[in-house]
JSON list of C-alpha atoms in Angstrom, two decimals:
[
{"chain": "K", "resi": 1, "resn": "MET", "atom": "CA", "xyz": [21.71, -0.43, 30.53]},
{"chain": "K", "resi": 2, "resn": "GLY", "atom": "CA", "xyz": [22.18, -2.50, 27.32]},
{"chain": "K", "resi": 3, "resn": "ALA", "atom": "CA", "xyz": [20.54, -5.35, 28.98]},
{"chain": "K", "resi": 4, "resn": "ILE", "atom": "CA", "xyz": [17.37, -3.40, 29.52]},
{"chain": "K", "resi": 5, "resn": "ARG", "atom": "CA", "xyz": [17.13, -2.33, 25.95]},
{"chain": "K", "resi": 6, "resn": "ASP", "atom": "CA", "xyz": [17.76, -5.79, 24.69]},
{"chain": "K", "resi": 7, "resn": "ARG", "atom": "CA", "xyz": [14.83, -7.07, 26.64]},
{"chain": "K", "resi": 8, "resn": "ASP", "atom": "CA", "xyz": [12.55, -4.71, 24.94]},
{"chain": "K", "resi": 9, "resn": "THR", "atom": "CA", "xyz": [13.45, -5.54, 21.29]},
{"chain": "K", "resi": 10, "resn": "HIS", "atom": "CA", "xyz": [10.87, -8.42, 21.23]},
{"chain": "K", "resi": 11, "resn": "LEU", "atom": "CA", "xyz": [8.12, -6.58, 22.97]},
{"chain": "K", "resi": 12, "resn": "CYS", "atom": "CA", "xyz": [4.99, -5.92, 20.86]},
{"chain": "K", "resi": 13, "resn": "HIS", "atom": "CA", "xyz": [3.89, -2.31, 20.78]},
{"chain": "K", "resi": 14, "resn": "ARG", "atom": "CA", "xyz": [0.24, -3.19, 20.68]},
{"chain": "K", "resi": 15, "resn": "CYS", "atom": "CA", "xyz": [-0.37, -6.14, 23.05]},
{"chain": "K", "resi": 16, "resn": "GLY", "atom": "CA", "xyz": [2.82, -5.86, 25.11]},
{"chain": "K", "resi": 17, "resn": "VAL", "atom": "CA", "xyz": [3.75, -9.43, 24.77]},
{"chain": "K", "resi": 18, "resn": "THR", "atom": "CA", "xyz": [7.21, -10.65, 24.38]},
{"chain": "K", "resi": 19, "resn": "SER", "atom": "CA", "xyz": [7.49, -12.97, 21.31]},
{"chain": "K", "resi": 20, "resn": "PRO", "atom": "CA", "xyz": [10.04, -14.17, 18.82]},
{"chain": "K", "resi": 21, "resn": "THR", "atom": "CA", "xyz": [7.53, -13.00, 15.99]},
{"chain": "K", "resi": 22, "resn": "VAL", "atom": "CA", "xyz": [7.99, -9.20, 17.06]},
{"chain": "K", "resi": 23, "resn": "ARG", "atom": "CA", "xyz": [9.88, -7.35, 14.47]},
{"chain": "K", "resi": 24, "resn": "GLY", "atom": "CA", "xyz": [9.74, -3.97, 12.79]},
{"chain": "K", "resi": 25, "resn": "ARG", "atom": "CA", "xyz": [6.72, -3.78, 10.40]},
{"chain": "K", "resi": 26, "resn": "GLY", "atom": "CA", "xyz": [5.85, -1.80, 7.40]},
{"chain": "K", "resi": 27, "resn": "ARG", "atom": "CA", "xyz": [7.90, -0.72, 4.41]},
{"chain": "K", "resi": 28, "resn": "ILE", "atom": "CA", "xyz": [9.04, 2.81, 5.37]},
{"chain": "K", "resi": 29, "resn": "ASP", "atom": "CA", "xyz": [11.27, 3.06, 8.27]},
{"chain": "K", "resi": 30, "resn": "LEU", "atom": "CA", "xyz": [9.80, 0.01, 9.80]},
{"chain": "K", "resi": 31, "resn": "MET", "atom": "CA", "xyz": [6.54, 1.73, 11.12]},
{"chain": "K", "resi": 32, "resn": "THR", "atom": "CA", "xyz": [6.42, -0.15, 14.58]},
{"chain": "K", "resi": 33, "resn": "ARG", "atom": "CA", "xyz": [7.28, -3.28, 16.23]},
{"chain": "K", "resi": 34, "resn": "PHE", "atom": "CA", "xyz": [4.34, -5.70, 16.31]},
{"chain": "K", "resi": 35, "resn": "CYS", "atom": "CA", "xyz": [4.01, -9.51, 16.76]},
{"chain": "K", "resi": 36, "resn": "GLU", "atom": "CA", "xyz": [2.49, -11.41, 13.72]},
{"chain": "K", "resi": 37, "resn": "THR", "atom": "CA", "xyz": [-1.11, -11.39, 15.14]},
{"chain": "K", "resi": 38, "resn": "CYS", "atom": "CA", "xyz": [-1.18, -7.79, 16.12]},
{"chain": "K", "resi": 39, "resn": "TRP", "atom": "CA", "xyz": [0.45, -6.76, 12.81]},
{"chain": "K", "resi": 40, "resn": "ASN", "atom": "CA", "xyz": [-2.26, -8.56, 10.75]},
{"chain": "K", "resi": 41, "resn": "VAL", "atom": "CA", "xyz": [-5.11, -7.04, 12.77]},
{"chain": "K", "resi": 42, "resn": "PHE", "atom": "CA", "xyz": [-3.59, -3.56, 12.49]},
{"chain": "K", "resi": 43, "resn": "ALA", "atom": "CA", "xyz": [-2.80, -3.86, 8.74]},
{"chain": "K", "resi": 44, "resn": "ASN", "atom": "CA", "xyz": [-6.25, -5.32, 7.86]},
{"chain": "K", "resi": 45, "resn": "GLU", "atom": "CA", "xyz": [-7.97, -2.50, 9.79]},
{"chain": "K", "resi": 46, "resn": "MET", "atom": "CA", "xyz": [-5.92, 0.12, 7.82]},
{"chain": "K", "resi": 47, "resn": "ALA", "atom": "CA", "xyz": [-6.65, -1.69, 4.53]},
{"chain": "K", "resi": 48, "resn": "VAL", "atom": "CA", "xyz": [-10.47, -1.73, 5.13]},
{"chain": "K", "resi": 49, "resn": "THR", "atom": "CA", "xyz": [-10.31, 2.07, 6.04]},
{"chain": "K", "resi": 50, "resn": "ASP", "atom": "CA", "xyz": [-8.09, 2.91, 2.98]},
{"chain": "K", "resi": 51, "resn": "GLY", "atom": "CA", "xyz": [-9.98, 0.61, 0.60]},
{"chain": "K", "resi": 52, "resn": "ALA", "atom": "CA", "xyz": [-6.73, -1.35, -0.06]},
{"chain": "K", "resi": 53, "resn": "THR", "atom": "CA", "xyz": [-8.31, -4.62, -0.54]},
{"chain": "K", "resi": 54, "resn": "ALA", "atom": "CA", "xyz": [-6.85, -5.68, -3.98]},
{"chain": "K", "resi": 55, "resn": "PRO", "atom": "CA", "xyz": [-5.40, -9.17, -4.36]},
{"chain": "K", "resi": 56, "resn": "GLN", "atom": "CA", "xyz": [-1.77, -9.40, -4.34]},
{"chain": "K", "resi": 57, "resn": "ARG", "atom": "CA", "xyz": [0.01, -9.42, -7.84]},
{"chain": "K", "resi": 58, "resn": "PRO", "atom": "CA", "xyz": [1.33, -12.82, -8.72]},
{"chain": "K", "resi": 59, "resn": "ASP", "atom": "CA", "xyz": [5.08, -13.24, -8.66]},
{"chain": "K", "resi": 60, "resn": "THR", "atom": "CA", "xyz": [6.61, -13.31, -11.89]},
{"chain": "K", "resi": 61, "resn": "ASP", "atom": "CA", "xyz": [9.56, -15.37, -13.04]},
{"chain": "K", "resi": 62, "resn": "PRO", "atom": "CA", "xyz": [12.58, -13.02, -13.62]},
{"chain": "K", "resi": 63, "resn": "ASP", "atom": "CA", "xyz": [13.57, -15.26, -16.63]},
{"chain": "K", "resi": 64, "resn": "ASP", "atom": "CA", "xyz": [10.16, -15.10, -18.32]},
{"chain": "K", "resi": 65, "resn": "VAL", "atom": "CA", "xyz": [10.35, -12.71, -21.30]},
{"chain": "K", "resi": 66, "resn": "SER", "atom": "CA", "xyz": [6.52, -12.92, -22.22]},
{"chain": "K", "resi": 67, "resn": "TRP", "atom": "CA", "xyz": [4.42, -9.76, -22.28]},
{"chain": "K", "resi": 68, "resn": "ILE", "atom": "CA", "xyz": [2.55, -8.99, -19.12]},
{"chain": "K", "resi": 69, "resn": "GLU", "atom": "CA", "xyz": [-0.76, -7.32, -19.43]},
{"chain": "K", "resi": 70, "resn": "PRO", "atom": "CA", "xyz": [-2.02, -4.88, -16.83]},
{"chain": "K", "resi": 71, "resn": "PRO", "atom": "CA", "xyz": [-4.88, -6.26, -14.65]},
{"chain": "K", "resi": 72, "resn": "ILE", "atom": "CA", "xyz": [-8.34, -5.54, -15.68]},
{"chain": "K", "resi": 73, "resn": "CYS", "atom": "CA", "xyz": [-11.18, -4.64, -13.20]},
{"chain": "K", "resi": 74, "resn": "SER", "atom": "CA", "xyz": [-13.86, -7.26, -13.27]},
{"chain": "K", "resi": 75, "resn": "ARG", "atom": "CA", "xyz": [-16.59, -4.82, -12.78]},
{"chain": "K", "resi": 76, "resn": "CYS", "atom": "CA", "xyz": [-15.92, -2.18, -15.30]},
{"chain": "K", "resi": 77, "resn": "GLY", "atom": "CA", "xyz": [-13.33, -3.69, -17.64]},
{"chain": "K", "resi": 78, "resn": "ALA", "atom": "CA", "xyz": [-10.86, -0.92, -17.26]},
{"chain": "K", "resi": 79, "resn": "PHE", "atom": "CA", "xyz": [-7.07, -1.41, -16.68]},
{"chain": "K", "resi": 80, "resn": "VAL", "atom": "CA", "xyz": [-5.80, -0.92, -13.08]},
{"chain": "K", "resi": 81, "resn": "ARG", "atom": "CA", "xyz": [-2.52, -0.54, -11.44]},
{"chain": "K", "resi": 82, "resn": "ILE", "atom": "CA", "xyz": [-1.84, -2.80, -8.42]},
{"chain": "K", "resi": 83, "resn": "TYR", "atom": "CA", "xyz": [0.60, -1.55, -5.92]},
{"chain": "K", "resi": 84, "resn": "PRO", "atom": "CA", "xyz": [1.66, -2.62, -2.43]},
{"chain": "K", "resi": 85, "resn": "THR", "atom": "CA", "xyz": [0.98, -0.14, 0.45]},
{"chain": "K", "resi": 86, "resn": "THR", "atom": "CA", "xyz": [3.24, 0.85, 3.20]},
{"chain": "K", "resi": 87, "resn": "TYR", "atom": "CA", "xyz": [1.53, -1.59, 5.41]},
{"chain": "K", "resi": 88, "resn": "ASP", "atom": "CA", "xyz": [1.94, -4.69, 3.13]},
{"chain": "K", "resi": 89, "resn": "ARG", "atom": "CA", "xyz": [-1.59, -4.76, 1.67]},
{"chain": "K", "resi": 90, "resn": "TRP", "atom": "CA", "xyz": [-2.45, -4.01, -2.01]},
{"chain": "K", "resi": 91, "resn": "VAL", "atom": "CA", "xyz": [-4.52, -1.29, -3.65]},
{"chain": "K", "resi": 92, "resn": "SER", "atom": "CA", "xyz": [-5.90, -0.91, -7.05]},
{"chain": "K", "resi": 93, "resn": "LEU", "atom": "CA", "xyz": [-5.23, 2.54, -8.48]},
{"chain": "K", "resi": 94, "resn": "ALA", "atom": "CA", "xyz": [-6.38, 4.32, -11.61]},
{"chain": "K", "resi": 95, "resn": "THR", "atom": "CA", "xyz": [-3.99, 4.54, -14.61]},
{"chain": "K", "resi": 96, "resn": "VAL", "atom": "CA", "xyz": [-4.08, 8.28, -14.62]},
{"chain": "K", "resi": 97, "resn": "GLU", "atom": "CA", "xyz": [-2.97, 11.04, -12.25]},
{"chain": "K", "resi": 98, "resn": "MET", "atom": "CA", "xyz": [-5.50, 13.84, -11.65]},
{"chain": "K", "resi": 99, "resn": "PRO", "atom": "CA", "xyz": [-5.34, 17.18, -9.79]},
{"chain": "K", "resi": 100, "resn": "ALA", "atom": "CA", "xyz": [-6.05, 16.91, -6.08]},
{"chain": "K", "resi": 101, "resn": "LYS", "atom": "CA", "xyz": [-8.97, 19.14, -6.35]},
{"chain": "K", "resi": 102, "resn": "ALA", "atom": "CA", "xyz": [-10.81, 16.64, -8.64]},
{"chain": "K", "resi": 103, "resn": "VAL", "atom": "CA", "xyz": [-10.27, 13.60, -6.32]},
{"chain": "K", "resi": 104, "resn": "PRO", "atom": "CA", "xyz": [-12.18, 13.44, -3.07]},
{"chain": "K", "resi": 105, "resn": "GLU", "atom": "CA", "xyz": [-9.95, 13.12, 0.07]},
{"chain": "K", "resi": 106, "resn": "PRO", "atom": "CA", "xyz": [-10.51, 9.40, 0.79]},
{"chain": "K", "resi": 107, "resn": "PHE", "atom": "CA", "xyz": [-9.38, 8.28, -2.72]},
{"chain": "K", "resi": 108, "resn": "ARG", "atom": "CA", "xyz": [-6.04, 10.25, -2.89]},
{"chain": "K", "resi": 109, "resn": "TRP", "atom": "CA", "xyz": [-2.87, 8.21, -3.19]},
{"chain": "K", "resi": 110, "resn": "ARG", "atom": "CA", "xyz": [0.73, 9.02, -4.31]},
{"chain": "K", "resi": 111, "resn": "LEU", "atom": "CA", "xyz": [3.34, 6.55, -5.58]},
{"chain": "K", "resi": 112, "resn": "MET", "atom": "CA", "xyz": [6.57, 6.62, -3.71]},
{"chain": "K", "resi": 113, "resn": "ARG", "atom": "CA", "xyz": [9.93, 4.96, -4.65]},
{"chain": "K", "resi": 114, "resn": "LEU", "atom": "CA", "xyz": [11.45, 3.20, -1.75]},
{"chain": "K", "resi": 115, "resn": "PRO", "atom": "CA", "xyz": [15.17, 4.11, -1.03]},
{"chain": "K", "resi": 116, "resn": "ASP", "atom": "CA", "xyz": [17.61, 1.37, -1.92]},
{"chain": "K", "resi": 117, "resn": "LEU", "atom": "CA", "xyz": [21.31, 0.98, -1.87]},
{"chain": "K", "resi": 118, "resn": "SER", "atom": "CA", "xyz": [21.53, 1.27, -5.59]},
{"chain": "K", "resi": 119, "resn": "ARG", "atom": "CA", "xyz": [20.39, 4.03, -7.88]},
{"chain": "K", "resi": 120, "resn": "VAL", "atom": "CA", "xyz": [17.92, 1.62, -9.64]},
{"chain": "K", "resi": 121, "resn": "THR", "atom": "CA", "xyz": [14.43, 1.81, -8.18]},
{"chain": "K", "resi": 122, "resn": "THR", "atom": "CA", "xyz": [13.59, -1.65, -7.03]},
{"chain": "K", "resi": 123, "resn": "GLU", "atom": "CA", "xyz": [10.19, -0.94, -5.49]},
{"chain": "K", "resi": 124, "resn": "ILE", "atom": "CA", "xyz": [7.27, 1.48, -5.54]},
{"chain": "K", "resi": 125, "resn": "VAL", "atom": "CA", "xyz": [4.62, 1.62, -2.99]},
{"chain": "K", "resi": 126, "resn": "ALA", "atom": "CA", "xyz": [1.37, 3.45, -2.72]},
{"chain": "K", "resi": 127, "resn": "VAL", "atom": "CA", "xyz": [1.03, 5.95, 0.07]},
{"chain": "K", "resi": 128, "resn": "ARG", "atom": "CA", "xyz": [-2.47, 7.46, 1.11]},
{"chain": "K", "resi": 129, "resn": "VAL", "atom": "CA", "xyz": [-2.39, 11.28, 1.12]},
{"chain": "K", "resi": 130, "resn": "ARG", "atom": "CA", "xyz": [-3.18, 12.20, 4.77]},
{"chain": "K", "resi": 131, "resn": "GLY", "atom": "CA", "xyz": [-2.55, 14.82, 7.11]},
{"chain": "K", "resi": 132, "resn": "VAL", "atom": "CA", "xyz": [-1.38, 17.79, 5.01]},
{"chain": "K", "resi": 133, "resn": "ASP", "atom": "CA", "xyz": [-3.80, 18.33, 2.08]},
{"chain": "K", "resi": 134, "resn": "PRO", "atom": "CA", "xyz": [-2.09, 18.70, -1.24]},
{"chain": "K", "resi": 135, "resn": "LEU", "atom": "CA", "xyz": [-2.40, 21.99, -3.15]},
{"chain": "K", "resi": 136, "resn": "PRO", "atom": "CA", "xyz": [-5.50, 21.94, -5.63]},
{"chain": "K", "resi": 137, "resn": "GLY", "atom": "CA", "xyz": [-3.23, 21.49, -8.71]},
{"chain": "K", "resi": 138, "resn": "GLU", "atom": "CA", "xyz": [-0.98, 18.86, -7.16]},
{"chain": "K", "resi": 139, "resn": "PRO", "atom": "CA", "xyz": [-1.16, 15.61, -9.06]},
{"chain": "K", "resi": 140, "resn": "VAL", "atom": "CA", "xyz": [-2.52, 12.59, -7.15]},
{"chain": "K", "resi": 141, "resn": "VAL", "atom": "CA", "xyz": [-3.43, 9.05, -8.13]},
{"chain": "K", "resi": 142, "resn": "PRO", "atom": "CA", "xyz": [-7.08, 8.18, -7.58]},
{"chain": "K", "resi": 143, "resn": "ALA", "atom": "CA", "xyz": [-8.12, 4.81, -6.15]},
{"chain": "K", "resi": 144, "resn": "HIS", "atom": "CA", "xyz": [-9.82, 2.79, -8.93]},
{"chain": "K", "resi": 145, "resn": "ARG", "atom": "CA", "xyz": [-12.87, 2.32, -6.83]},
{"chain": "K", "resi": 146, "resn": "MET", "atom": "CA", "xyz": [-13.58, 6.14, -7.32]},
{"chain": "K", "resi": 147, "resn": "MET", "atom": "CA", "xyz": [-13.28, 5.76, -10.98]},
{"chain": "K", "resi": 148, "resn": "CYS", "atom": "CA", "xyz": [-15.06, 2.40, -11.48]},
{"chain": "K", "resi": 149, "resn": "VAL", "atom": "CA", "xyz": [-18.41, 2.49, -13.21]},
{"chain": "K", "resi": 150, "resn": "PRO", "atom": "CA", "xyz": [-20.09, -0.84, -13.61]},
{"chain": "K", "resi": 151, "resn": "GLU", "atom": "CA", "xyz": [-21.63, -1.68, -16.78]},
{"chain": "K", "resi": 152, "resn": "TRP", "atom": "CA", "xyz": [-25.28, -0.62, -17.29]},
{"chain": "K", "resi": 153, "resn": "GLY", "atom": "CA", "xyz": [-26.43, -4.21, -16.96]},
{"chain": "K", "resi": 154, "resn": "GLU", "atom": "CA", "xyz": [-25.43, -4.35, -13.31]},
{"chain": "K", "resi": 155, "resn": "LEU", "atom": "CA", "xyz": [-27.13, -1.26, -12.33]}
]
């Protein structure tokens, strides 16, 4: 019976192809097992649906002690927070939390600390609020695109 299970470990859940690129994907409990091609299609579709189309933050040198400014939105000039999503794409979030009743459903996000072996938080990811609606007073982080107001010259 072990041989049957071993054979399925490299089977893509989307296309059904056996490939060495098949592995658990996603940042929380390895959401599913996809090959590289199917994962990119799936993650890109999710990103477009959720509005998670921000560019990835540049990697910083751990030995560099210079100050790092938060990114600035090119349309409105406001500070934004850029976080990875659970499906390895990046989203621009507002710098403030708001009550859920003030944020339309498609723009609600929460920040989640990923569990690690140590007590020190090593990574925070953005998770879209779906399924169960939060209570009206619960804090959520709105997507920056909800708050983004272009300058009057662009209108």
